[in-house]
Amino acid sequence: MIKIVIIGSGNVARHLISAFSESAEVELVQVYSRSEESATGIPEAIRVTHDLNNLAEADVYIIAVSDDAIGAVSGSLPFNDRFVLHTSGSVSIDALSSNNRNGVLYPLQTFSKNKAVDFRQIPICIESGSPEMYPLIEKLARSISDTVFKIDSQQRNTLHVSAVFVNNFTNHLYKIGNDLCTEHGIPFDILKPLIRETAEKVMVLSPSEAQTGPARRGDSNTIKKHLELLSDENQRNIYTLLTQSIQNHGEKL
Amino acid sequence: MIKIVIIGSGNVARHLISAFSESAEVELVQVYSRSEESATGIPEAIRVTHDLNNLAEADVYIIAVSDDAIGAVSGSLPFNDRFVLHTSGSVSIDALSSNNRNGVLYPLQTFSKNKAVDFRQIPICIESGSPEMYPLIEKLARSISDTVFKIDSQQRNTLHVSAVFVNNFTNHLYKIGNDLCTEHGIPFDILKPLIRETAEKVMVLSPSEAQTGPARRGDSNTIKKHLELLSDENQRNIYTLLTQSIQNHGEKL
């Protein structure tokens, strides 16, 4: 059994708490949360502390706090030479205090409070500051996920910005679709099967193979009609920029 | 049984041929294709003609040809006062020749040659030029799909531009994610569960509720870091525009 302590009580921390609680190879010995209030909803069976000086003995400490707080929290840990991981996609391994041996365990997923996720399907990107620590991080990751990738800090940055494109920006395009429908009395539900199929297509085809639409076809009549139809300048700007980018195959200028 | 003729042999026509062939309420009596070559792969059991003057008797004629050809094909039909539909998202019902009684049956989906679709899950938007024709179009649509919506030509235009945002543009964001991964030796597979989850989230949450990421959080450090990391000007422009749009909630300027 790998004994772990999770430091944090936000979205990512809570998903890790529930994933590791179900793992047969891991014992979650303690959770740290800043205050009693922030610990609300953590299952009662789990030991909680609000004082970093009372952290329990463990094989691995997992810091799952906001990006900006990672450095300070790792610097406040009252011990040396233990294994300490953070879970952020956009923070370098070097942000962790060198008092301890460091690594990263980054689950690449979008976590919402109100939607359960199947953790075994979530890719986990791991990095180790020292080779002897790697097998333990890998074992920890594999105990909750079926897909584990070795990814260094620079690759993780790239992955994080890629995730912004395919997740945050994509969701914003859904919002624009929703706004247009609402404005014209059309139920957004009509678009849902298309949204799902668009995502499913790139599971089996490359995005280049899957590309369709007026920009891809060079159908300038339809493009012109669409731009006339959009009354919002922001929507027109996005339409124009993405149409041009598709026509240039998203290539470097 | 509703007797139908399908005019066309492209992507949409072929998906309709296979959907209507399986429908118990519809008899596909004939398919028109321009040439022998363009009919390749249409099942042998189906009667095919290459001459509009040899079209069989039917209750409904479904024109599934490219947008630009709809007007000319409908004008070349050698009969009057029959029921004629087109299947396009971006063409008005008025593009059909007034020699016949007109309607639209628009399946809102992205069709690829190499990927099968479950037609019953595809929303079909229908419009009728004359009230007496509506029940027949509705019956036809319901014979192949579980979700049928009454949508007029103006709404269909809006729906088509919305579909460009949630399908064509979204797929292009997937491509940028893929390009970034390839450039840095990261397998695109890591992003696939995130792509799927992003789509699944808006099945149960509104896009506004589902929005996460640095733009939504106002995390200007991460945004700055991402822009420094992107070496391609086109990618930076898209990142900047979509980030601003998220921060303005996609609202009118």
Short mmCIF file of C-alpha atoms in Angstrom, two decimals:
data_model
loop_
_atom_site.label_atom_id
_atom_site.label_comp_id
_atom_site.label_asym_id
_atom_site.label_seq_id
_atom_site.Cartn_x
_atom_site.Cartn_y
_atom_site.Cartn_z
CA MET A 1 0.00 0.00 0.00
CA ILE A 2 1.24 3.46 -0.92
CA LYS A 3 0.34 5.89 1.85
CA ILE A 4 -0.64 9.32 0.56
CA VAL A 5 -1.70 12.69 1.93
CA ILE A 6 -3.69 15.07 -0.30
CA ILE A 7 -3.11 18.77 0.34
CA GLY A 8 -6.04 20.82 -0.92
CA SER A 9 -9.83 20.64 -1.01
CA GLY A 10 -10.78 22.23 -4.33
CA ASN A 11 -12.21 20.59 -7.45
CA VAL A 12 -9.13 18.60 -8.47
CA ALA A 13 -8.36 17.60 -4.86
CA ARG A 14 -11.88 16.26 -4.39
CA HIS A 15 -11.80 14.20 -7.58
CA LEU A 16 -8.42 12.77 -6.47
CA ILE A 17 -9.78 12.06 -2.99
CA SER A 18 -12.62 10.01 -4.42
CA ALA A 19 -10.42 8.24 -7.01
CA PHE A 20 -7.70 7.29 -4.50
CA SER A 21 -10.28 6.27 -1.89
CA GLU A 22 -11.41 3.55 -4.28
CA SER A 23 -7.91 2.37 -5.17
CA ALA A 24 -6.84 -0.95 -3.63
CA GLU A 25 -3.14 -0.08 -3.83
CA VAL A 26 -3.33 3.29 -2.11
CA GLU A 27 -4.16 4.33 1.43
CA LEU A 28 -5.35 7.93 1.75
CA VAL A 29 -4.16 8.65 5.28
CA GLN A 30 -5.07 12.34 5.49
CA VAL A 31 -6.40 15.42 3.69
CA TYR A 32 -5.26 18.96 4.44
CA SER A 33 -7.74 21.79 3.94
CA ARG A 34 -7.20 25.41 4.86
CA SER A 35 -10.28 25.71 7.07
CA GLU A 36 -13.16 23.69 8.45
CA GLU A 37 -15.43 25.44 5.96
CA SER A 38 -13.36 24.43 2.95
CA ALA A 39 -13.50 20.79 4.10
CA THR A 40 -17.31 20.66 3.90
CA GLY A 41 -18.46 17.56 2.08
CA ILE A 42 -15.25 15.53 2.44
CA PRO A 43 -16.40 12.06 3.60
CA GLU A 44 -16.27 11.69 7.38
CA ALA A 45 -14.20 8.51 7.22
CA ILE A 46 -11.26 10.61 5.97
CA ARG A 47 -8.92 12.27 8.51
CA VAL A 48 -8.70 15.99 7.86
CA THR A 49 -6.22 18.51 9.26
CA HIS A 50 -6.16 22.31 8.88
CA ASP A 51 -2.56 22.67 10.05
CA LEU A 52 0.39 21.87 7.78
CA ASN A 53 2.46 21.17 10.92
CA ASN A 54 0.18 18.24 11.74
CA LEU A 55 0.63 16.41 8.42
CA ALA A 56 0.71 12.64 8.87
CA GLU A 57 3.56 10.34 7.80
CA ALA A 58 3.10 9.22 4.21
CA ASP A 59 5.02 7.93 1.18
CA VAL A 60 3.74 10.70 -1.09
CA TYR A 61 2.26 14.17 -0.53
CA ILE A 62 0.05 15.42 -3.35
CA ILE A 63 -0.39 19.19 -3.53
CA ALA A 64 -3.67 19.95 -5.33
CA VAL A 65 -4.10 23.69 -4.76
CA SER A 66 -4.41 26.66 -7.13
CA ASP A 67 -1.40 27.23 -9.40
CA ASP A 68 -0.33 30.39 -7.61
CA ALA A 69 -0.24 28.69 -4.19
CA ILE A 70 1.86 25.64 -5.15
CA GLY A 71 5.22 27.28 -4.44
CA ALA A 72 4.23 28.67 -1.05
CA VAL A 73 2.53 25.48 0.13
CA SER A 74 5.48 23.32 -0.87
CA GLY A 75 7.83 25.71 0.92
CA SER A 76 5.76 25.48 4.11
CA LEU A 77 5.91 21.71 4.43
CA PRO A 78 7.55 20.90 7.81
CA PHE A 79 9.81 18.10 6.53
CA ASN A 80 12.61 17.34 4.05
CA ASP A 81 13.52 14.66 1.50
CA ARG A 82 10.03 13.26 1.18
CA PHE A 83 8.14 12.71 -2.10
CA VAL A 84 6.00 15.73 -3.03
CA LEU A 85 3.90 16.05 -6.21
CA HIS A 86 1.81 18.82 -7.67
CA THR A 87 -1.12 18.26 -10.06
CA SER A 88 -1.05 21.34 -12.31
CA GLY A 89 -0.88 21.42 -16.10
CA SER A 90 0.75 24.81 -16.34
CA VAL A 91 3.24 24.92 -13.46
CA SER A 92 6.82 23.66 -13.84
CA ILE A 93 8.15 20.94 -11.55
CA ASP A 94 10.71 23.55 -10.44
CA ALA A 95 7.99 25.58 -8.69
CA LEU A 96 8.10 22.98 -5.91
CA SER A 97 10.50 23.70 -3.03
CA SER A 98 13.77 21.79 -3.33
CA ASN A 99 13.50 20.75 0.34
CA ASN A 100 11.76 17.62 -0.90
CA ARG A 101 11.96 15.24 -3.85
CA ASN A 102 9.55 16.43 -6.48
CA GLY A 103 7.26 15.16 -9.17
CA VAL A 104 4.07 15.96 -11.07
CA LEU A 105 0.86 13.99 -11.46
CA TYR A 106 -1.38 15.94 -13.86
CA PRO A 107 -4.80 14.51 -14.73
CA LEU A 108 -5.71 15.99 -18.12
CA GLN A 109 -9.42 16.55 -17.74
CA THR A 110 -12.02 19.20 -17.16
CA PHE A 111 -13.51 18.81 -13.70
CA SER A 112 -16.90 20.23 -12.85
CA LYS A 113 -18.41 20.06 -9.39
CA ASN A 114 -21.70 18.76 -10.71
CA LYS A 115 -20.59 16.11 -13.16
CA ALA A 116 -19.05 12.78 -12.18
CA VAL A 117 -16.10 11.50 -14.21
CA ASP A 118 -14.71 8.03 -14.76
CA PHE A 119 -11.16 8.53 -13.55
CA ARG A 120 -9.85 5.36 -15.22
CA GLN A 121 -10.50 7.04 -18.62
CA ILE A 122 -8.55 10.18 -17.73
CA PRO A 123 -4.98 10.40 -19.08
CA ILE A 124 -2.50 11.17 -16.31
CA CYS A 125 0.74 12.92 -17.25
CA ILE A 126 3.58 12.21 -14.86
CA GLU A 127 7.03 13.68 -14.37
CA SER A 128 9.70 12.87 -11.85
CA GLY A 129 12.49 15.14 -10.62
CA SER A 130 14.63 12.14 -9.73
CA PRO A 131 14.76 8.76 -11.52
CA GLU A 132 14.32 6.71 -8.32
CA MET A 133 10.98 8.36 -7.69
CA TYR A 134 9.51 7.53 -11.12
CA PRO A 135 8.26 3.96 -10.46
CA LEU A 136 6.32 5.10 -7.38
CA ILE A 137 4.62 7.98 -9.26
CA GLU A 138 3.79 5.64 -12.11
CA LYS A 139 2.30 3.06 -9.73
CA LEU A 140 0.25 5.79 -8.07
CA ALA A 141 -1.05 7.05 -11.43
CA ARG A 142 -1.86 3.55 -12.72
CA SER A 143 -3.79 2.81 -9.54
CA ILE A 144 -6.44 5.32 -10.66
CA SER A 145 -6.09 5.54 -14.48
CA ASP A 146 -5.66 3.21 -17.45
CA THR A 147 -3.62 5.73 -19.46
CA VAL A 148 -0.43 7.16 -18.02
CA PHE A 149 2.05 9.23 -20.05
CA LYS A 150 5.57 10.37 -19.18
CA ILE A 151 5.53 14.11 -20.00
CA ASP A 152 8.19 16.68 -19.06
CA SER A 153 7.41 20.24 -17.87
CA GLN A 154 7.85 21.80 -21.32
CA GLN A 155 5.60 19.24 -22.99
CA ARG A 156 3.06 19.71 -20.21
CA ASN A 157 2.93 23.45 -21.00
CA THR A 158 2.21 22.65 -24.64
CA LEU A 159 -0.41 20.14 -23.59
CA HIS A 160 -2.03 22.72 -21.36
CA VAL A 161 -2.34 25.29 -24.13
CA SER A 162 -3.62 22.55 -26.48
CA ALA A 163 -6.24 21.72 -23.86
CA VAL A 164 -7.31 25.37 -23.82
CA PHE A 165 -7.96 25.13 -27.59
CA VAL A 166 -9.83 21.81 -27.59
CA ASN A 167 -11.71 22.36 -24.34
CA ASN A 168 -12.13 26.02 -23.23
CA PHE A 169 -12.29 27.51 -26.73
CA THR A 170 -14.44 24.70 -28.10
CA ASN A 171 -16.89 25.21 -25.26
CA HIS A 172 -17.02 28.90 -26.14
CA LEU A 173 -17.95 28.01 -29.73
CA TYR A 174 -20.77 25.89 -28.26
CA LYS A 175 -21.84 29.00 -26.37
CA ILE A 176 -21.96 31.06 -29.56
CA GLY A 177 -24.05 28.32 -31.20
CA ASN A 178 -26.35 28.39 -28.18
CA ASP A 179 -26.63 32.21 -28.29
CA LEU A 180 -27.53 32.16 -31.99
CA CYS A 181 -30.19 29.51 -31.42
CA THR A 182 -31.71 31.32 -28.44
CA GLU A 183 -31.84 34.58 -30.39
CA HIS A 184 -33.86 32.92 -33.15
CA GLY A 185 -36.15 30.72 -31.05
CA ILE A 186 -34.40 27.48 -31.94
CA PRO A 187 -33.85 24.82 -29.24
CA PHE A 188 -30.10 24.25 -28.60
CA ASP A 189 -30.94 20.52 -28.35
CA ILE A 190 -30.98 20.37 -32.18
CA LEU A 191 -27.21 20.97 -32.15
CA LYS A 192 -26.33 18.37 -29.51
CA PRO A 193 -26.03 15.29 -31.74
CA LEU A 194 -23.80 17.32 -34.08
CA ILE A 195 -21.58 18.42 -31.17
CA ARG A 196 -21.23 14.82 -30.03
CA GLU A 197 -20.54 13.49 -33.55
CA THR A 198 -17.92 16.22 -34.16
CA ALA A 199 -16.03 15.00 -31.09
CA GLU A 200 -16.50 11.30 -31.92
CA LYS A 201 -15.22 11.79 -35.45
CA VAL A 202 -11.70 12.71 -34.29
CA MET A 203 -11.55 9.53 -32.21
CA VAL A 204 -11.20 7.66 -35.52
CA LEU A 205 -10.18 10.27 -38.12
CA SER A 206 -7.47 12.94 -37.86
CA PRO A 207 -8.89 16.48 -37.47
CA SER A 208 -7.63 17.28 -40.99
CA GLU A 209 -9.51 14.33 -42.46
CA ALA A 210 -12.61 15.20 -40.46
CA GLN A 211 -12.74 18.85 -41.60
CA THR A 212 -15.86 19.78 -43.58
CA GLY A 213 -17.84 22.97 -44.19
CA PRO A 214 -17.87 26.09 -46.37
CA ALA A 215 -14.30 27.18 -45.46
CA ARG A 216 -12.89 23.77 -46.37
CA ARG A 217 -14.88 23.64 -49.62
CA GLY A 218 -13.94 27.22 -50.51
CA ASP A 219 -17.67 27.99 -50.75
CA SER A 220 -17.45 31.79 -50.71
CA ASN A 221 -21.19 32.29 -51.36
CA THR A 222 -22.13 30.53 -48.14
CA ILE A 223 -19.37 32.30 -46.19
CA LYS A 224 -20.65 35.66 -47.42
CA LYS A 225 -24.24 34.75 -46.53
CA HIS A 226 -23.19 33.65 -43.04
CA LEU A 227 -21.30 36.89 -42.40
CA GLU A 228 -24.34 38.94 -43.46
CA LEU A 229 -26.50 36.90 -41.13
CA LEU A 230 -24.30 37.48 -38.06
CA SER A 231 -25.34 40.79 -36.48
CA ASP A 232 -22.68 40.66 -33.76
CA GLU A 233 -19.24 42.04 -34.58
CA ASN A 234 -17.46 39.69 -32.19
CA GLN A 235 -19.13 36.66 -33.81
CA ARG A 236 -18.21 37.98 -37.27
CA ASN A 237 -14.56 38.44 -36.22
CA ILE A 238 -14.38 34.87 -34.91
CA TYR A 239 -16.11 33.53 -38.04
CA THR A 240 -13.67 35.37 -40.31
CA LEU A 241 -10.50 34.43 -38.42
CA LEU A 242 -11.37 30.73 -38.14
CA THR A 243 -12.53 30.56 -41.76
CA GLN A 244 -9.20 32.03 -42.91
CA SER A 245 -7.30 29.66 -40.65
CA ILE A 246 -9.12 26.62 -42.09
CA GLN A 247 -8.40 27.87 -45.61
CA ASN A 248 -4.69 28.20 -44.71
CA HIS A 249 -4.81 24.75 -43.03
CA GLY A 250 -3.91 26.44 -39.73
CA GLU A 251 -0.39 26.78 -41.01
CA LYS A 252 2.31 29.19 -40.00
CA LEU A 253 2.06 32.47 -41.89
CA MET B 1 -46.11 3.16 -47.94
CA ILE B 2 -44.73 6.50 -49.09
CA LYS B 3 -43.07 6.11 -52.48
CA ILE B 4 -39.97 8.25 -52.87
CA VAL B 5 -37.31 9.01 -55.47
CA ILE B 6 -33.92 10.33 -54.37
CA ILE B 7 -32.19 12.66 -56.81
CA GLY B 8 -28.44 12.73 -56.22
CA SER B 9 -25.64 10.33 -55.35
CA GLY B 10 -23.30 12.34 -53.10
CA ASN B 11 -22.65 11.97 -49.39
CA VAL B 12 -26.04 13.12 -48.11
CA ALA B 13 -27.91 11.23 -50.85
CA ARG B 14 -26.17 7.99 -49.94
CA HIS B 15 -26.90 8.33 -46.23
CA LEU B 16 -30.56 9.00 -47.10
CA ILE B 17 -30.61 6.02 -49.47
CA SER B 18 -29.44 3.70 -46.73
CA ALA B 19 -31.74 5.23 -44.07
CA PHE B 20 -34.88 5.09 -46.25
CA SER B 21 -34.01 1.59 -47.50
CA GLU B 22 -34.39 0.38 -43.92
CA SER B 23 -37.63 2.26 -43.23
CA ALA B 24 -40.77 0.12 -43.14
CA GLU B 25 -43.04 3.04 -44.08
CA VAL B 26 -41.14 4.15 -47.15
CA GLU B 27 -40.50 2.56 -50.52
CA LEU B 28 -37.45 3.90 -52.33
CA VAL B 29 -38.56 3.35 -55.90
CA GLN B 30 -35.63 4.97 -57.72
CA VAL B 31 -32.39 6.92 -57.44
CA TYR B 32 -31.20 9.43 -60.03
CA SER B 33 -27.47 9.90 -60.52
CA ARG B 34 -25.82 12.02 -63.20
CA SER B 35 -23.67 9.23 -64.63
CA GLU B 36 -22.98 5.52 -64.29
CA GLU B 37 -19.73 6.42 -62.61
CA SER B 38 -21.35 8.56 -59.94
CA ALA B 39 -23.72 5.68 -59.10
CA THR B 40 -20.86 3.33 -58.15
CA GLY B 41 -21.55 1.57 -54.88
CA ILE B 42 -25.32 2.13 -54.80
CA PRO B 43 -26.81 -1.29 -53.87
CA GLU B 44 -27.86 -3.29 -56.96
CA ALA B 45 -31.34 -3.87 -55.64
CA ILE B 46 -32.07 -0.15 -56.12
CA ARG B 47 -33.31 1.07 -59.54
CA VAL B 48 -31.05 3.83 -60.84
CA THR B 49 -31.63 6.24 -63.73
CA HIS B 50 -29.27 8.79 -65.27
CA ASP B 51 -32.02 10.67 -67.10
CA LEU B 52 -34.35 13.13 -65.35
CA ASN B 53 -36.94 12.43 -68.07
CA ASN B 54 -37.16 8.82 -66.89
CA LEU B 55 -38.01 9.59 -63.27
CA ALA B 56 -40.50 7.08 -61.83
CA GLU B 57 -43.89 7.93 -60.32
CA ALA B 58 -43.56 8.73 -56.62
CA ASP B 59 -45.25 10.58 -53.77
CA VAL B 60 -42.15 12.62 -52.95
CA TYR B 61 -38.98 13.58 -54.84
CA ILE B 62 -35.98 14.35 -52.63
CA ILE B 63 -33.29 16.49 -54.23
CA ALA B 64 -29.97 15.81 -52.45
CA VAL B 65 -27.45 17.58 -54.69
CA SER B 66 -24.92 20.36 -54.05
CA ASP B 67 -26.44 23.68 -52.94
CA ASP B 68 -25.64 25.42 -56.22
CA ALA B 69 -27.40 22.78 -58.32
CA ILE B 70 -30.71 22.66 -56.40
CA GLY B 71 -32.42 25.39 -58.46
CA ALA B 72 -31.43 23.98 -61.85
CA VAL B 73 -32.31 20.38 -60.97
CA SER B 74 -35.73 21.37 -59.59
CA GLY B 75 -36.36 23.42 -62.74
CA SER B 76 -35.53 20.44 -64.96
CA LEU B 77 -38.04 18.06 -63.43
CA PRO B 78 -40.43 16.92 -66.20
CA PHE B 79 -43.63 17.21 -64.15
CA ASN B 80 -45.77 19.69 -62.21
CA ASP B 81 -47.64 19.82 -58.89
CA ARG B 82 -45.79 16.98 -57.29
CA PHE B 83 -44.06 17.07 -53.88
CA VAL B 84 -40.40 18.07 -54.16
CA LEU B 85 -37.98 18.52 -51.22
CA HIS B 86 -34.40 19.65 -50.92
CA THR B 87 -32.06 18.65 -48.07
CA SER B 88 -29.80 21.68 -47.66
CA GLY B 89 -29.15 23.67 -44.49
CA SER B 90 -28.28 26.90 -46.24
CA VAL B 91 -30.66 27.11 -49.20
CA SER B 92 -34.10 28.71 -48.94
CA ILE B 93 -37.21 26.75 -49.83
CA ASP B 94 -37.76 29.40 -52.52
CA ALA B 95 -34.77 28.12 -54.50
CA LEU B 96 -36.98 25.23 -55.62
CA SER B 97 -38.91 25.76 -58.86
CA SER B 98 -42.53 26.73 -58.31
CA ASN B 99 -43.64 24.14 -60.88
CA ASN B 100 -44.02 21.74 -57.98
CA ARG B 101 -45.09 21.85 -54.33
CA ASN B 102 -42.02 22.36 -52.21
CA GLY B 103 -40.54 21.49 -48.85
CA VAL B 104 -37.26 20.94 -47.04
CA LEU B 105 -35.95 17.92 -45.15
CA TYR B 106 -32.60 18.91 -43.64
CA PRO B 107 -30.72 16.34 -41.56
CA LEU B 108 -28.46 18.34 -39.23
CA GLN B 109 -25.38 16.21 -39.13
CA THR B 110 -21.85 15.96 -40.43
CA PHE B 111 -21.59 13.12 -42.91
CA SER B 112 -18.29 11.49 -43.71
CA LYS B 113 -17.90 8.78 -46.29
CA ASN B 114 -15.93 6.55 -43.93
CA LYS B 115 -17.95 6.78 -40.77
CA ALA B 116 -21.36 5.21 -40.26
CA VAL B 117 -24.04 7.23 -38.46
CA ASP B 118 -27.14 6.21 -36.55
CA PHE B 119 -29.75 8.14 -38.50
CA ARG B 120 -32.40 7.81 -35.76
CA GLN B 121 -30.24 10.08 -33.55
CA ILE B 122 -29.96 12.80 -36.20
CA PRO B 123 -32.29 15.80 -35.83
CA ILE B 124 -34.23 16.47 -39.02
CA CYS B 125 -35.45 20.01 -39.67
CA ILE B 126 -38.50 20.17 -41.89
CA GLU B 127 -40.32 22.96 -43.66
CA SER B 128 -43.35 22.88 -45.91
CA GLY B 129 -44.31 25.39 -48.59
CA SER B 130 -47.96 24.42 -48.28
CA PRO B 131 -49.84 23.30 -45.14
CA GLU B 132 -51.33 20.20 -46.78
CA MET B 133 -47.88 18.85 -47.50
CA TYR B 134 -46.63 19.11 -43.90
CA PRO B 135 -48.00 15.81 -42.50
CA LEU B 136 -46.39 13.83 -45.32
CA ILE B 137 -42.97 15.46 -44.81
CA GLU B 138 -43.26 14.88 -41.08
CA LYS B 139 -44.14 11.21 -41.58
CA LEU B 140 -41.21 10.83 -43.95
CA ALA B 141 -38.81 12.43 -41.46
CA ARG B 142 -40.10 10.41 -38.51
CA SER B 143 -39.67 7.20 -40.50
CA ILE B 144 -35.89 7.65 -40.27
CA SER B 145 -35.31 9.87 -37.19
CA ASP B 146 -36.51 10.14 -33.60
CA THR B 147 -36.14 13.93 -33.49
CA VAL B 148 -37.96 16.09 -35.99
CA PHE B 149 -38.21 19.89 -35.72
CA LYS B 150 -40.35 22.36 -37.67
CA ILE B 151 -37.86 25.02 -38.78
CA ASP B 152 -38.46 27.79 -41.32
CA SER B 153 -35.92 28.93 -43.92
CA GLN B 154 -34.64 31.83 -41.84
CA GLN B 155 -34.19 29.69 -38.74
CA ARG B 156 -32.48 27.06 -40.87
CA ASN B 157 -29.93 29.68 -41.99
CA THR B 158 -29.20 30.51 -38.36
CA LEU B 159 -28.94 26.83 -37.55
CA HIS B 160 -26.51 26.35 -40.40
CA VAL B 161 -24.20 29.10 -39.23
CA SER B 162 -24.47 27.75 -35.65
CA ALA B 163 -23.48 24.35 -36.99
CA VAL B 164 -20.40 25.92 -38.61
CA PHE B 165 -19.36 27.21 -35.16
CA VAL B 166 -19.97 24.01 -33.20
CA ASN B 167 -18.79 21.61 -35.90
CA ASN B 168 -16.43 23.07 -38.54
CA PHE B 169 -14.73 25.59 -36.25
CA THR B 170 -14.57 23.19 -33.31
CA ASN B 171 -12.90 20.61 -35.53
CA HIS B 172 -10.37 23.24 -36.55
CA LEU B 173 -9.55 23.86 -32.87
CA TYR B 174 -8.97 20.10 -32.58
CA LYS B 175 -6.57 20.43 -35.51
CA ILE B 176 -4.61 23.20 -33.76
CA GLY B 177 -4.40 21.00 -30.64
CA ASN B 178 -3.16 18.16 -32.84
CA ASP B 179 -0.58 20.41 -34.55
CA LEU B 180 0.77 21.63 -31.18
CA CYS B 181 1.06 18.06 -29.89
CA THR B 182 2.80 16.79 -33.03
CA GLU B 183 5.27 19.68 -32.94
CA HIS B 184 6.31 18.74 -29.39
CA GLY B 185 6.30 14.95 -29.70
CA ILE B 186 3.12 14.45 -27.68
CA PRO B 187 0.56 11.83 -28.80
CA PHE B 188 -2.78 13.49 -29.76
CA ASP B 189 -4.47 10.53 -28.01
CA ILE B 190 -3.84 12.27 -24.67
CA LEU B 191 -6.36 14.96 -25.67
CA LYS B 192 -9.12 12.61 -26.84
CA PRO B 193 -10.83 11.97 -23.49
CA LEU B 194 -10.86 15.75 -22.89
CA ILE B 195 -12.41 16.37 -26.32
CA ARG B 196 -15.11 13.82 -25.61
CA GLU B 197 -15.80 15.14 -22.10
CA THR B 198 -16.02 18.74 -23.37
CA ALA B 199 -18.79 17.65 -25.75
CA GLU B 200 -20.55 15.47 -23.17
CA LYS B 201 -20.57 18.28 -20.62
CA VAL B 202 -22.93 20.45 -22.70
CA MET B 203 -25.38 17.56 -22.98
CA VAL B 204 -26.19 18.24 -19.29
CA LEU B 205 -24.88 21.75 -18.53
CA SER B 206 -25.35 24.94 -20.53
CA PRO B 207 -22.15 26.06 -22.32
CA SER B 208 -21.97 29.05 -19.95
CA GLU B 209 -22.09 26.78 -16.90
CA ALA B 210 -19.54 24.44 -18.46
CA GLN B 211 -16.97 27.15 -19.24
CA THR B 212 -13.64 26.77 -17.42
CA GLY B 213 -10.04 27.83 -18.09
CA PRO B 214 -7.69 30.79 -17.72
CA ALA B 215 -9.92 33.23 -19.68
CA ARG B 216 -12.93 32.44 -17.52
CA ARG B 217 -10.88 32.69 -14.31
CA GLY B 218 -9.21 35.94 -15.45
CA ASP B 219 -5.84 34.20 -14.95
CA SER B 220 -3.69 36.69 -16.86
CA ASN B 221 -0.40 35.00 -15.87
CA THR B 222 -1.35 31.77 -17.58
CA ILE B 223 -2.74 33.62 -20.62
CA LYS B 224 0.55 35.52 -20.97
CA LYS B 225 2.55 32.29 -20.62
CA HIS B 226 0.43 30.56 -23.26
CA LEU B 227 0.86 33.43 -25.74
CA GLU B 228 4.64 33.35 -25.24
CA LEU B 229 4.62 29.61 -25.85
CA LEU B 230 2.72 29.85 -29.17
CA SER B 231 5.26 30.46 -31.92
CA ASP B 232 2.65 30.72 -34.68
CA GLU B 233 1.01 34.10 -35.29
CA ASN B 234 -2.25 32.58 -36.52
CA GLN B 235 -2.54 30.47 -33.36
CA ARG B 236 -1.79 33.54 -31.21
CA ASN B 237 -4.49 35.56 -33.00
CA ILE B 238 -7.07 32.83 -32.43
CA TYR B 239 -6.01 32.44 -28.79
CA THR B 240 -6.31 36.20 -28.19
CA LEU B 241 -9.67 36.64 -29.92
CA LEU B 242 -11.34 33.67 -28.22
CA THR B 243 -9.87 34.62 -24.83
CA GLN B 244 -11.31 38.14 -25.16
CA SER B 245 -14.64 36.75 -26.30
CA ILE B 246 -14.83 34.44 -23.26
CA GLN B 247 -13.97 37.37 -20.99
CA ASN B 248 -16.78 39.42 -22.60
CA HIS B 249 -19.12 36.40 -22.35
CA GLY B 250 -19.39 36.37 -26.15
CA GLU B 251 -21.61 39.41 -25.87
CA LYS B 252 -22.38 42.09 -28.39
CA LEU B 253 -19.78 44.85 -28.31
#
